[in-house]
């Protein structure tokens, strides 16, 4: 396949998936990993895609586009589950736990639903369904509100409900993480609801895989300093590690993917 044809195919795939891996592109195109990396570098230089660790994504611009849950849940599954395992280890019986909407918090819900009895407060229809379908003994409080493409309940009803509650810990999923914009979302109403979540929590733990770095939506949920902890994965770039290590309370990098590291190895932790 000629370079021009490969470039067109890569751009089309990035536009369709928003985030793609080098390995997946190599299989799709029938070429080597090195060839795909060179193609991505060329497309990045031209501004057609944005090169990230291990793949490419849509060029970083302020986003009001909100991908649906079904699309996002298929992306970076191993990384999200590794992050979820690190988060789940922090939950103890009897805690009041906030879970915002998102595919990483949904992965966390699958682990918590099989764990100790807790009280879960969520604005995610998907998260509530996980606990219901697993017959978990935990109590689940689902806020009301207007449903978004990512199956979050947002708006005045959701925000009002959260203002009446107090949480031991909030696990917050975000659309993007940026040094200046902080933690962001493409949905203005969701940002307002998430800010109410943050205000209700004694401790805020942000769950964000490495592709969220340098991405930002139109509305800021919270500044980096407002996170007591951020859990990401080992694909997080060095510059991001430096900045986040200085700005968030604690930066934790989940080892491997899909579960605890072999031998019980701890996550890489950076504290400011």
C-alpha positions as semicolon CSV with decimal commas, in nm:
position;residue;x (nm);y (nm);z (nm)
1;X;0,000;0,000;0,000
2;X;0,135;0,341;-0,095
3;X;0,208;0,598;0,175
4;X;-0,074;0,828;0,060
5;X;-0,326;0,547;0,087
6;X;-0,196;0,451;0,433
7;X;-0,220;0,812;0,548
8;X;-0,578;0,839;0,432
9;X;-0,667;0,513;0,607
10;X;-0,500;0,625;0,931
11;X;-0,680;0,961;0,928
12;X;-1,013;0,789;0,865
13;X;-0,953;0,546;1,151
14;X;-0,853;0,824;1,392
15;X;-1,162;1,024;1,300
16;X;-1,378;0,718;1,357
17;X;-1,220;0,593;1,682
18;X;-1,067;0,921;1,810
19;X;-0,780;0,720;1,963
20;X;-0,592;0,442;1,781
21;X;-0,293;0,222;1,864
22;X;0,011;0,165;1,647
23;X;-0,030;-0,212;1,679
24;X;-0,393;-0,200;1,567
25;X;-0,310;0,017;1,269
26;X;-0,024;-0,212;1,170
27;X;-0,259;-0,511;1,167
28;X;-0,525;-0,320;0,977
29;X;-0,281;-0,196;0,711
30;X;-0,065;-0,509;0,695
31;X;0,259;-0,319;0,752
32;X;0,528;-0,302;1,021
33;X;0,505;-0,108;1,345
34;X;0,793;0,112;1,229
35;X;0,608;0,203;0,910
36;X;0,301;0,306;1,108
37;X;0,511;0,512;1,347
38;X;0,669;0,697;1,055
39;X;0,326;0,756;0,905
40;X;0,195;0,896;1,232
41;X;0,497;1,123;1,266
42;X;0,434;1,260;0,916
43;X;0,064;1,311;0,986
44;X;0,142;1,473;1,320
45;X;0,379;1,717;1,151
46;X;0,104;1,801;0,903
47;X;-0,148;1,855;1,182
48;X;-0,378;1,577;1,059
49;X;-0,347;1,367;1,376
50;X;-0,180;1,407;1,712
51;X;0,093;1,162;1,804
52;X;0,062;1,008;2,150
53;X;0,250;0,731;2,329
54;X;0,177;0,411;2,139
55;X;-0,062;0,560;1,887
56;X;-0,245;0,868;1,762
57;X;-0,556;1,069;1,837
58;X;-0,754;1,358;1,694
59;X;-0,558;1,685;1,700
60;X;-0,583;1,856;2,038
61;X;-0,844;2,128;2,021
62;X;-1,112;2,253;2,254
63;X;-1,381;1,989;2,232
64;X;-1,757;2,004;2,263
65;X;-1,792;1,662;2,102
66;X;-1,897;1,396;2,349
67;X;-1,838;1,037;2,231
68;X;-2,101;0,782;2,330
69;X;-2,040;0,523;2,601
70;X;-2,039;0,229;2,358
71;X;-1,746;0,381;2,164
72;X;-1,536;0,480;2,464
73;X;-1,578;0,151;2,650
74;X;-1,387;-0,035;2,375
75;X;-1,079;0,187;2,404
76;X;-0,776;0,118;2,629
77;X;-0,955;-0,154;2,822
78;X;-0,641;-0,296;2,987
79;X;-0,523;0,045;3,103
80;X;-0,864;0,136;3,242
81;X;-0,892;-0,191;3,434
82;X;-0,541;-0,148;3,578
83;X;-0,640;0,199;3,698
84;X;-0,963;0,057;3,841
85;X;-0,770;-0,205;4,043
86;X;-0,556;0,067;4,202
87;X;-0,867;0,266;4,290
88;X;-1,060;-0,033;4,427
89;X;-0,781;-0,110;4,673
90;X;-0,861;0,219;4,850
91;X;-1,225;0,132;4,929
92;X;-1,324;-0,013;5,266
93;X;-1,653;-0,149;5,400
94;X;-1,900;0,114;5,513
95;X;-1,755;0,397;5,305
96;X;-1,967;0,647;5,112
97;X;-1,816;0,641;4,762
98;X;-1,889;0,874;4,472
99;X;-1,853;0,741;4,118
100;X;-1,892;0,993;3,839
101;X;-1,988;0,882;3,490
102;X;-1,722;0,736;3,261
103;X;-1,582;0,412;3,127
104;X;-1,300;0,394;3,382
105;X;-1,538;0,449;3,673
106;X;-1,760;0,185;3,511
107;X;-1,464;-0,057;3,521
108;X;-1,415;0,034;3,887
109;X;-1,784;-0,034;3,955
110;X;-1,740;-0,390;3,831
111;X;-1,474;-0,447;4,096
112;X;-1,658;-0,270;4,377
113;X;-1,982;-0,454;4,308
114;X;-1,806;-0,776;4,412
115;X;-1,644;-0,615;4,715
116;X;-1,749;-0,506;5,063
117;X;-2,081;-0,339;5,140
118;X;-2,058;0,035;5,072
119;X;-2,288;0,321;4,979
120;X;-2,240;0,434;4,620
121;X;-2,352;0,772;4,491
122;X;-2,342;0,803;4,114
123;X;-2,484;1,003;3,825
124;X;-2,410;0,717;3,585
125;X;-2,689;0,492;3,465
126;X;-2,426;0,238;3,357
127;X;-2,257;0,231;3,697
128;X;-2,589;0,184;3,877
129;X;-2,674;-0,104;3,642
130;X;-2,348;-0,284;3,731
131;X;-2,444;-0,298;4,098
132;X;-2,805;-0,391;4,020
133;X;-2,718;-0,674;3,782
134;X;-2,455;-0,821;4,015
135;X;-2,700;-0,827;4,310
136;X;-2,444;-0,638;4,515
137;X;-2,530;-0,583;4,882
138;X;-2,416;-0,221;4,852
139;X;-2,663;0,068;4,860
140;X;-2,671;0,268;4,536
141;X;-2,803;0,624;4,513
142;X;-2,860;0,736;4,154
143;X;-2,910;1,106;4,097
144;X;-3,181;1,231;3,866
145;X;-3,110;1,458;3,574
146;X;-3,080;1,487;3,198
147;X;-2,906;1,196;3,025
148;X;-2,597;1,270;2,812
149;X;-2,445;1,067;2,523
150;X;-2,203;0,914;2,776
151;X;-2,499;0,805;2,995
152;X;-2,434;1,061;3,267
153;X;-2,723;1,229;3,448
154;X;-2,656;1,602;3,465
155;X;-2,824;1,936;3,522
156;X;-3,005;2,102;3,814
157;X;-3,165;1,783;3,952
158;X;-2,833;1,597;3,968
159;X;-2,649;1,895;4,112
160;X;-2,917;1,957;4,376
161;X;-2,905;1,594;4,489
162;X;-2,527;1,599;4,527
163;X;-2,531;1,919;4,732
164;X;-2,722;1,733;5,003
165;X;-2,468;1,451;5,038
166;X;-2,125;1,391;5,191
167;X;-1,874;1,140;5,050
168;X;-1,564;0,977;5,193
169;X;-1,408;0,961;4,849
170;X;-1,499;1,055;4,493
171;X;-1,359;0,867;4,196
172;X;-1,385;1,117;3,913
173;X;-1,362;1,029;3,545
174;X;-1,263;1,312;3,311
175;X;-1,249;1,384;2,937
176;X;-0,915;1,564;2,946
177;X;-0,623;1,669;3,165
178;X;-0,429;1,985;3,084
179;X;-0,163;2,183;3,271
180;X;-0,359;2,508;3,232
181;X;-0,723;2,399;3,191
182;X;-0,710;2,130;3,459
183;X;-0,966;1,849;3,445
184;X;-1,222;1,911;3,173
185;X;-1,532;1,779;2,997
186;X;-1,701;1,865;2,664
187;X;-2,039;1,896;2,838
188;X;-2,104;2,218;3,032
189;X;-2,384;2,068;3,241
190;X;-2,171;1,766;3,327
191;X;-1,893;1,997;3,446
192;X;-2,139;2,164;3,684
193;X;-2,256;1,828;3,816
194;X;-1,899;1,704;3,858
195;X;-1,809;2,022;4,047
196;X;-2,091;1,940;4,291
197;X;-1,940;1,591;4,326
198;X;-1,601;1,743;4,408
199;X;-1,753;1,978;4,668
200;X;-1,930;1,685;4,839
201;X;-1,617;1,471;4,878
202;X;-1,361;1,465;5,157
203;X;-1,113;1,317;4,910
204;X;-1,101;1,344;4,529
205;X;-0,930;1,075;4,319
206;X;-0,920;1,138;3,944
207;X;-0,906;0,836;3,713
208;X;-0,752;0,922;3,375
209;X;-0,560;0,705;3,130
210;X;-0,255;0,851;2,955
211;X;-0,446;0,962;2,642
212;X;-0,636;1,220;2,849
213;X;-0,318;1,426;2,893
214;X;-0,315;1,728;2,659
215;X;-0,683;1,682;2,575
216;X;-0,937;1,931;2,699
217;X;-1,307;1,994;2,670
218;X;-1,487;2,324;2,675
219;X;-1,557;2,330;3,049
220;X;-1,326;2,288;3,350
221;X;-1,438;2,062;3,635
222;X;-1,151;2,137;3,871
223;X;-0,792;2,254;3,877
224;X;-0,509;2,004;3,904
225;X;-0,441;2,109;4,263
226;X;-0,793;2,007;4,366
227;X;-0,715;1,638;4,311
228;X;-0,590;1,458;4,619
229;X;-0,474;1,184;4,386
230;X;-0,462;1,108;4,014
231;X;-0,438;0,749;3,897
232;X;-0,314;0,697;3,541
233;X;-0,117;0,427;3,360
234;X;0,245;0,374;3,262
235;X;0,189;0,525;2,917
236;X;0,177;0,873;3,071
237;X;0,453;1,087;2,909
238;X;0,749;1,207;3,112
239;X;0,654;1,575;3,093
240;X;0,304;1,494;3,215
241;X;0,449;1,295;3,505
242;X;0,664;1,592;3,604
243;X;0,383;1,847;3,590
244;X;0,123;1,628;3,756
245;X;0,370;1,513;4,020
246;X;0,415;1,878;4,116
247;X;0,049;1,981;4,097
248;X;-0,175;1,698;4,221
249;X;-0,160;1,564;4,576
250;X;-0,032;1,226;4,460
251;X;0,030;1,078;4,116
252;X;-0,013;0,702;4,099
253;X;0,073;0,502;3,783
254;X;-0,101;0,167;3,763
255;X;0,145;-0,109;3,668
256;X;0,079;-0,329;3,367
257;X;-0,277;-0,357;3,245
258;X;-0,592;-0,544;3,341
259;X;-0,506;-0,617;3,704
260;X;-0,250;-0,602;3,981
261;X;0,114;-0,626;3,882
262;X;0,278;-0,972;3,903
263;X;0,422;-1,035;4,246
264;X;0,209;-0,762;4,398
265;X;0,438;-0,486;4,274
266;X;0,315;-0,145;4,394
267;X;0,213;0,132;4,161
268;X;0,466;0,402;4,078
269;X;0,378;0,687;4,314
270;X;0,487;1,051;4,300
271;X;0,386;1,285;4,583
272;X;0,423;1,659;4,589
